[in-house]
Amino acid sequence: MEKKTPFKKVTISPLVVKEQVIRLGEKTYKKTQEANVFFVGIGDFILFFWQTIKETFSLSFEFNEFLRQCFQIGNKTLPLISVTGLIMGGVLTIQSRPVLADFGALSLLPGMVASSIIREMGPVITALICAGKIGSGMGAELGSMKVSEQIDAMEVSSTHPIRFLVVTRVLAATLMIPILVLYADALGIMGSWAAANIKGSVSFVLFFNQAFRAIDFIDFFPALIKTFFFGAAIGLMGCYKGYSAGQGTKSVGIAANSAVVLSSLLVIIIDLIAVQITDMLL
Amino acid sequence: MTNNKPVTPESQNTFNSVIEINNLSKGFAEQQVLKNLSLELHNGENLVILGKSGSGKSVLIKCIVRLLNSDYGTIKVLGENVNELKSKGLAALRKKIGFLFQSGALYDSMTIKQNLEFPLIRIKKKLTKMERNKKIEEVLENVGLANTLDKMPSELSGGMQKRASLARTIIVDPLIMLYDEPTTGLDPVTSDGISALINDIQKKYKTSSIIITHDIECARATADRIIMLKDGEVYLEGTIDDFENSTDELIQSFFKE
Ligand SMILES: Nc1ncnc2c1ncn2[C@@H]1O[C@H](COP(=O)(O)OP(=O)(O)O)[C@@H](O)[C@H]1O
Ligand SMILES: [Mg+2]
């Protein structure tokens, strides 16, 4: 810039215009590239999803690897889910107790807590924990296999890496996460009973009777169904991010990280959709 | 998915050149890696492809097995146009090609035995468990790794990992072997061992091979014919003697080391 004068006459030189136009062009190009990458990403995912489905229904199924993955999922998350489940029930109870006591409706406590655990808290919290633990694990494991060319090695030896690595993991997550959710629900209700016991003793049987009287099939079933989708989403995202990792060790971290982010996000979105659908149907 | 045409030595012999590449081009984003490259791999020969690091050697053999899609040109392997194959045909063709990765690419969550079993179970489905075990032991013996069955890949040295990886590749009896820098990162003695192994495999399994390297000793030991790549093009083609006697500066610099 030259000397500062308060009212400077603006002269537009063609050179400046040209520069601006070029800058604008470059920016637009960059943005289009970004959009392009985004859509290519979606296309990639759809392709990956389609291949996974195709391989799922191929005749040979890697049963041993599937069992191993189921075991791994349970083994990795059980302690974490136990603790969270118990605390979740306890916290819910401690927080709702004063409100219910004000209304003199303390007898509704077990039912209310059980219903909110089974409908929402259990499935979503368990799924989010699994997104963190399982999703990142899959992203990192497959990512490092991709980076060290192990997946390519399976590919060129015609040993169907998607069938062996992805189908087994996605199915294992789809099966195991509902089971883990049921387990977390049960522990949540136990935690709730324990917390209720802190102030005034409640018999275990009475508490459970009250809790289960409040829960209908209608509460339970949609909540169970959505957990299968949570599981599938976590498995798919973890595997997709790992499987499509770039080159170099840095991509392993990126794959694990984006697997967690995207699968958590998917869990929340699926939950929203599930709530809407349940609401519409009932 | 089973029931591929049986490949007998006779049917192999009907192809005089097992790999035929014409005008192959391949680039990434702004970078053109391979330019109008043509080459042939004859039946039963060891073809060494020399080139500096980054000259597109790995990209070339990845295009041959279609781990990468080429942009332009044709690649014929055993008479089939690789780029036109559907997934089943591609899978069938890949079973006849052994690919040794630069990094070895052993499955690090499996033992050596499981690594070798992995392709064997899935490709040679008719073998019984006993036959499989026998084959695994035999192949490990051939690469000089008899006592490593239950070791994890991380417990082996670099040279041993290469050997194990080689064992995993040849266990399904490929007709064509593609070696990506088999001796890179190994000490000279171990390298010589691997070079000797490559020659052994060619004799014993009657394979045709492409050996990618920038290691002159390995080229000397294994090559029937050499092609030198520079900037994605064939720079010179000839026998090892042609290369040794060449007055070209670039080639001299390669052979002086
Ligand atoms: N998947 C890929 N994406 C982008 N660039 C790549 C990819 N693979 C290889 N390249 C580039 O192609 C060039 C040749 O690589 P490569 O064939 O691996 O070299 P070398 O001859 O050492 O094996 C390098 O510059 C590399 O950066
Ligand atoms: Mg290379």
Coordinates of C-alpha atoms in Angstrom, one line a residue, chain A residues 62 145 148-150 152-160 163-164, chain B residues 1 62 65 67 91 94 101 103 105-108 118 122-123 168:
Chain A
E62 CA -15.9 -67.0 7.7
M145 CA -3.6 -53.6 7.7
S148 CA 1.0 -52.3 5.6
E149 CA -0.5 -53.7 2.4
Q150 CA -2.0 -56.7 4.2
D152 CA -3.8 -55.6 -0.8
A153 CA -2.1 -59.0 -0.2
M154 CA -5.5 -60.6 0.5
E155 CA -6.9 -58.9 -2.5
V156 CA -4.3 -60.1 -4.9
S157 CA -4.4 -63.6 -3.6
S158 CA -8.2 -63.7 -4.2
T159 CA -8.9 -64.5 -0.6
H160 CA -11.8 -61.9 -0.4
R163 CA -15.6 -61.3 3.3
F164 CA -13.0 -62.1 5.8
Chain B
M1 CA -16.8 -69.2 -7.9
K62 CA 0.1 -53.1 -9.1
V65 CA -2.8 -57.3 -10.9
L67 CA -4.6 -53.2 -7.5
A91 CA -10.2 -63.4 -9.0
R94 CA -5.1 -63.4 -9.6
F101 CA 5.0 -57.1 -1.4
S103 CA 6.9 -54.8 3.0
A105 CA 2.6 -57.8 4.2
L106 CA 2.4 -60.8 6.5
Y107 CA -0.8 -60.9 8.4
D108 CA 0.5 -59.6 11.8
F118 CA -4.9 -68.5 4.9
R122 CA -9.4 -70.5 0.5
I123 CA -7.9 -71.3 -2.8
R168 CA 2.8 -67.7 1.5

